[in-house]
Amino acid sequence: AQSVSQHNHHVILSEAASLELGCNYSYGGTVNLFWYVQYPGQHLQLLLKYFSGDPLVKGIKGFEAEFIKSKFSFNLRKPSVQWSDTAEYFCAVNKGGSQGNLIFGKGTKLSVKP
Amino acid sequence: SQTIHQWPATLVQPVGSPLSLECTVEGTSNPNLYWYRQAAGRGLQLLFYSVGIGQISSEVPQNLSASRPQDRQFILSSKKLLLSDSGFYLCAWAQTGVYGYTFGSGTRLTVV
């Protein structure tokens, strides 16, 4: 069955540190890839998405993610985090051309210390 | 613009009581609709999805059911709640599913 793995349950960083959150998926066909963010007390928001083309995708708030097909990975990165980036981050995958049922990873909590 | 409404925001219900959570979407037609449950340490689990009125697909066997009586209305129900039904329930919609979802604000359900 299709699955999504996020390697880190909780990441703690100081402001200005660089961030990389891992995401791997198990499906071998064409996929669409997403990162969602949930700030404390808020609902899930789309951070960025990849369908095709340039494997380096830029999202909102300085985030980017790189799709590496050979590694089945879609890691999220940010060069310099801020306290306001404290949130839970979810990677999600769906099969390209499907009805679009997203399969989510278990999420990674990011805590940024001021 | 499209909006999604979900209510109530929080709910405390005794074991064995019924449940009805409602989700409505505005500003679009024939959306795909989804119910997810978010449990601590378990991420987001897809419970049900619907591609049209009266069409419900269940992803996991459970104590819950879903219905779509109108194009932009999606209801999550239970006849008798269990303790294990506690969690954070999220409704989402997508026009095609390919372009990512828009989520509602969620309902925190505590079964006591």
Tab-separated table of C-alpha atoms in Angstrom:
chain	number	residue	atom	x	y	z
A	1	ALA	CA	0.000	0.000	0.000
A	2	GLN	CA	1.082	3.512	-0.680
A	3	SER	CA	2.715	5.147	2.362
A	4	VAL	CA	4.503	8.314	3.356
A	5	SER	CA	7.290	8.407	5.924
A	6	GLN	CA	8.459	11.464	7.793
A	7	HIS	CA	11.605	10.575	9.630
A	8	ASN	CA	11.599	13.126	12.386
A	9	HIS	CA	8.794	13.365	14.919
A	10	HIS	CA	10.061	16.525	16.607
A	11	VAL	CA	12.793	18.910	15.492
A	12	ILE	CA	14.093	21.701	17.704
A	13	LEU	CA	16.158	24.487	16.171
A	14	SER	CA	17.407	27.908	17.106
A	15	GLU	CA	16.448	30.908	15.003
A	16	ALA	CA	18.575	31.334	11.867
A	17	ALA	CA	19.436	27.629	11.751
A	18	SER	CA	18.852	25.763	8.522
A	19	LEU	CA	16.014	23.281	8.252
A	20	GLU	CA	15.564	20.060	6.363
A	21	LEU	CA	12.600	17.778	7.016
A	22	GLY	CA	12.685	14.389	5.393
A	23	CYS	CA	9.831	12.794	3.491
A	24	ASN	CA	9.880	9.501	1.606
A	25	TYR	CA	7.027	7.763	-0.146
A	26	SER	CA	6.548	4.224	-1.304
A	27	TYR	CA	4.508	4.520	-4.497
A	28	GLY	CA	6.423	3.749	-7.673
A	29	GLY	CA	4.287	5.458	-10.295
A	30	THR	CA	3.652	9.088	-11.136
A	31	VAL	CA	2.933	11.078	-7.997
A	32	ASN	CA	1.918	14.531	-6.918
A	33	LEU	CA	3.676	15.732	-3.777
A	34	PHE	CA	2.658	18.265	-1.163
A	35	TRP	CA	3.807	19.848	2.048
A	36	TYR	CA	1.213	21.216	4.427
A	37	VAL	CA	1.793	23.286	7.532
A	38	GLN	CA	-0.356	23.615	10.643
A	39	TYR	CA	0.511	26.554	12.874
A	40	PRO	CA	-0.586	26.314	16.517
A	41	GLY	CA	-4.336	26.750	16.761
A	42	GLN	CA	-4.778	27.094	13.012
A	43	HIS	CA	-5.962	24.836	10.244
A	44	LEU	CA	-3.824	23.028	7.706
A	45	GLN	CA	-2.465	25.179	4.902
A	46	LEU	CA	-0.740	24.234	1.690
A	47	LEU	CA	2.936	25.181	1.809
A	48	LEU	CA	4.022	23.971	-1.612
A	49	LYS	CA	3.312	21.304	-4.201
A	50	TYR	CA	5.003	19.420	-7.008
A	51	PHE	CA	3.280	17.979	-10.067
A	52	SER	CA	5.913	17.963	-12.782
A	53	GLY	CA	8.774	19.990	-14.234
A	54	ASP	CA	11.522	21.557	-12.150
A	55	PRO	CA	12.070	19.217	-9.205
A	56	LEU	CA	13.018	22.139	-6.974
A	57	VAL	CA	9.785	23.729	-5.850
A	58	LYS	CA	9.541	27.040	-4.064
A	59	GLY	CA	6.680	27.677	-1.669
A	60	ILE	CA	5.505	30.390	0.645
A	61	LYS	CA	7.539	31.939	3.467
A	62	GLY	CA	10.915	30.970	2.025
A	63	PHE	CA	10.323	27.216	2.027
A	64	GLU	CA	11.391	24.959	-0.798
A	65	ALA	CA	11.342	21.249	-1.472
A	66	GLU	CA	13.254	19.026	-3.835
A	67	PHE	CA	11.762	16.010	-5.552
A	68	ILE	CA	14.356	13.268	-6.055
A	69	LYS	CA	12.619	10.539	-7.987
A	70	SER	CA	15.414	7.991	-7.604
A	71	LYS	CA	15.218	8.334	-3.834
A	72	PHE	CA	11.424	8.585	-3.630
A	73	SER	CA	11.983	11.702	-1.544
A	74	PHE	CA	10.505	15.168	-1.239
A	75	ASN	CA	12.429	16.900	1.527
A	76	LEU	CA	11.418	20.308	2.805
A	77	ARG	CA	14.089	22.950	3.358
A	78	LYS	CA	14.496	26.475	4.601
A	79	PRO	CA	17.902	28.184	4.848
A	80	SER	CA	17.136	30.211	7.970
A	81	VAL	CA	14.175	29.478	10.235
A	82	GLN	CA	12.289	31.981	12.321
A	83	TRP	CA	10.384	31.599	15.565
A	84	SER	CA	7.174	32.015	13.555
A	85	ASP	CA	7.962	28.801	11.669
A	86	THR	CA	7.075	26.822	14.783
A	87	ALA	CA	4.368	24.483	13.519
A	88	GLU	CA	3.647	20.926	12.487
A	89	TYR	CA	4.596	19.981	8.943
A	90	PHE	CA	2.943	17.232	6.934
A	91	CYS	CA	4.160	15.638	3.747
A	92	ALA	CA	1.463	14.184	1.479
A	93	VAL	CA	1.352	12.191	-1.734
A	94	ASN	CA	-1.280	11.206	-4.221
A	95	LYS	CA	-1.119	9.186	-7.370
A	96	GLY	CA	-0.879	11.295	-10.470
A	97	GLY	CA	-4.190	11.294	-12.302
A	98	SER	CA	-6.104	9.708	-9.440
A	99	GLN	CA	-9.201	11.047	-7.707
A	100	GLY	CA	-6.719	12.793	-5.530
A	101	ASN	CA	-6.900	11.015	-2.219
A	102	LEU	CA	-3.941	12.349	-0.329
A	103	ILE	CA	-1.898	10.034	1.833
A	104	PHE	CA	-0.262	11.960	4.657
A	105	GLY	CA	2.822	11.319	6.690
A	106	LYS	CA	2.581	11.387	10.469
A	107	GLY	CA	3.901	14.912	10.634
A	108	THR	CA	6.979	16.596	12.056
A	109	LYS	CA	6.711	19.140	14.830
A	110	LEU	CA	9.154	21.978	14.445
A	111	SER	CA	9.973	24.096	17.486
A	112	VAL	CA	12.111	27.164	16.859
A	113	LYS	CA	13.753	28.738	19.898
A	114	PRO	CA	14.051	32.529	19.811
B	1	SER	CA	-13.979	32.712	-3.559
B	2	GLN	CA	-14.308	29.253	-2.136
B	3	THR	CA	-14.717	28.704	1.580
B	4	ILE	CA	-15.172	25.653	3.739
B	5	HIS	CA	-17.050	25.647	7.014
B	6	GLN	CA	-16.858	23.014	9.673
B	7	TRP	CA	-18.700	22.872	12.984
B	8	PRO	CA	-18.694	22.610	15.879
B	9	ALA	CA	-15.124	23.558	16.738
B	10	THR	CA	-15.074	21.460	19.893
B	11	LEU	CA	-17.343	18.742	21.174
B	12	VAL	CA	-17.404	16.619	24.304
B	13	GLN	CA	-19.660	13.604	24.094
B	14	PRO	CA	-20.270	10.613	26.383
B	15	VAL	CA	-19.518	7.091	25.249
B	16	GLY	CA	-22.500	5.582	23.472
B	17	SER	CA	-23.957	8.896	22.344
B	18	PRO	CA	-24.551	9.752	18.658
B	19	LEU	CA	-22.402	12.108	16.610
B	20	SER	CA	-23.026	14.444	13.728
B	21	LEU	CA	-20.338	16.729	12.342
B	22	GLU	CA	-21.146	18.926	9.403
B	23	CYS	CA	-18.997	20.391	6.685
B	24	THR	CA	-20.138	22.725	3.923
B	25	VAL	CA	-18.306	24.253	1.003
B	26	GLU	CA	-19.212	27.499	-0.724
B	27	GLY	CA	-18.167	28.994	-4.016
B	28	THR	CA	-17.661	25.817	-5.991
B	29	SER	CA	-19.705	23.000	-7.435
B	30	ASN	CA	-19.223	19.248	-7.503
B	31	PRO	CA	-16.167	19.251	-5.258
B	32	ASN	CA	-14.460	16.130	-3.998
B	33	LEU	CA	-15.008	16.062	-0.243
B	34	TYR	CA	-12.948	14.334	2.421
B	35	TRP	CA	-13.060	13.521	6.115
B	36	TYR	CA	-9.733	13.040	7.874
B	37	ARG	CA	-8.939	12.258	11.481
B	38	GLN	CA	-5.806	13.585	13.094
B	39	ALA	CA	-4.710	11.657	16.157
B	40	ALA	CA	-1.653	12.499	18.219
B	41	GLY	CA	1.420	10.799	16.808
B	42	ARG	CA	-0.532	9.194	13.981
B	43	GLY	CA	-0.751	11.973	11.449
B	44	LEU	CA	-3.760	12.399	9.206
B	45	GLN	CA	-5.850	9.382	8.391
B	46	LEU	CA	-8.326	9.481	5.532
B	47	LEU	CA	-11.722	8.231	6.747
B	48	PHE	CA	-14.124	8.911	3.881
B	49	TYR	CA	-14.210	10.629	0.547
B	50	SER	CA	-16.997	11.557	-1.822
B	51	VAL	CA	-16.911	12.468	-5.482
B	52	GLY	CA	-20.615	13.299	-5.734
B	53	ILE	CA	-24.004	13.380	-4.006
B	54	GLY	CA	-24.727	10.093	-2.311
B	55	GLN	CA	-21.337	8.643	-3.266
B	56	ILE	CA	-19.262	7.688	-0.251
B	57	SER	CA	-16.090	5.647	-0.117
B	58	SER	CA	-14.667	4.419	3.148
B	59	GLU	CA	-10.954	4.027	3.592
B	60	VAL	CA	-10.906	2.305	6.966
B	61	PRO	CA	-13.448	0.149	8.794
B	62	GLN	CA	-14.689	1.920	11.859
B	63	ASN	CA	-17.522	3.083	14.025
B	64	LEU	CA	-18.223	6.091	11.827
B	65	SER	CA	-20.218	6.746	8.672
B	66	ALA	CA	-20.467	9.617	6.226
B	67	SER	CA	-23.181	11.021	4.023
B	68	ARG	CA	-23.420	13.621	1.305
B	69	PRO	CA	-27.046	14.704	1.057
B	70	GLN	CA	-26.239	17.789	-1.034
B	71	ASP	CA	-23.475	18.708	-3.459
B	72	ARG	CA	-21.596	20.876	-0.983
B	73	GLN	CA	-22.503	19.213	2.296
B	74	PHE	CA	-20.612	16.373	3.903
B	75	ILE	CA	-21.651	14.861	7.229
B	76	LEU	CA	-19.727	12.567	9.542
B	77	SER	CA	-21.858	10.486	11.891
B	78	SER	CA	-21.845	7.785	14.483
B	79	LYS	CA	-24.721	5.995	16.173
B	80	LYS	CA	-22.711	5.178	19.302
B	81	LEU	CA	-19.403	6.835	20.053
B	82	LEU	CA	-16.451	4.918	21.445
B	83	LEU	CA	-13.584	6.308	23.507
B	84	SER	CA	-11.298	5.577	20.576
B	85	ASP	CA	-13.287	7.993	18.393
B	86	SER	CA	-11.698	10.929	20.203
B	87	GLY	CA	-9.541	13.021	17.923
B	88	PHE	CA	-9.372	16.002	15.652
B	89	TYR	CA	-11.608	15.686	12.599
B	90	LEU	CA	-10.872	17.629	9.474
B	91	CYS	CA	-13.029	18.160	6.432
B	92	ALA	CA	-11.369	19.058	3.153
B	93	TRP	CA	-12.377	19.769	-0.411
B	94	ALA	CA	-10.644	19.684	-3.749
B	95	GLN	CA	-11.914	20.493	-7.198
B	96	THR	CA	-10.016	17.659	-8.862
B	97	GLY	CA	-7.880	16.327	-6.052
B	98	VAL	CA	-4.711	16.877	-7.986
B	99	TYR	CA	-4.088	20.425	-6.887
B	100	GLY	CA	-4.085	19.869	-3.158
B	101	TYR	CA	-6.811	20.200	-0.624
B	102	THR	CA	-8.336	23.088	1.258
B	103	PHE	CA	-9.010	22.120	4.832
B	104	GLY	CA	-11.639	23.281	7.264
B	105	SER	CA	-10.713	24.469	10.723
B	106	GLY	CA	-11.468	21.100	12.295
B	107	THR	CA	-13.532	19.708	15.169
B	108	ARG	CA	-11.885	18.542	18.375
B	109	LEU	CA	-13.973	15.601	19.604
B	110	THR	CA	-13.466	14.237	23.084
B	111	VAL	CA	-15.408	11.139	24.033
B	112	VAL	CA	-15.684	10.697	27.802
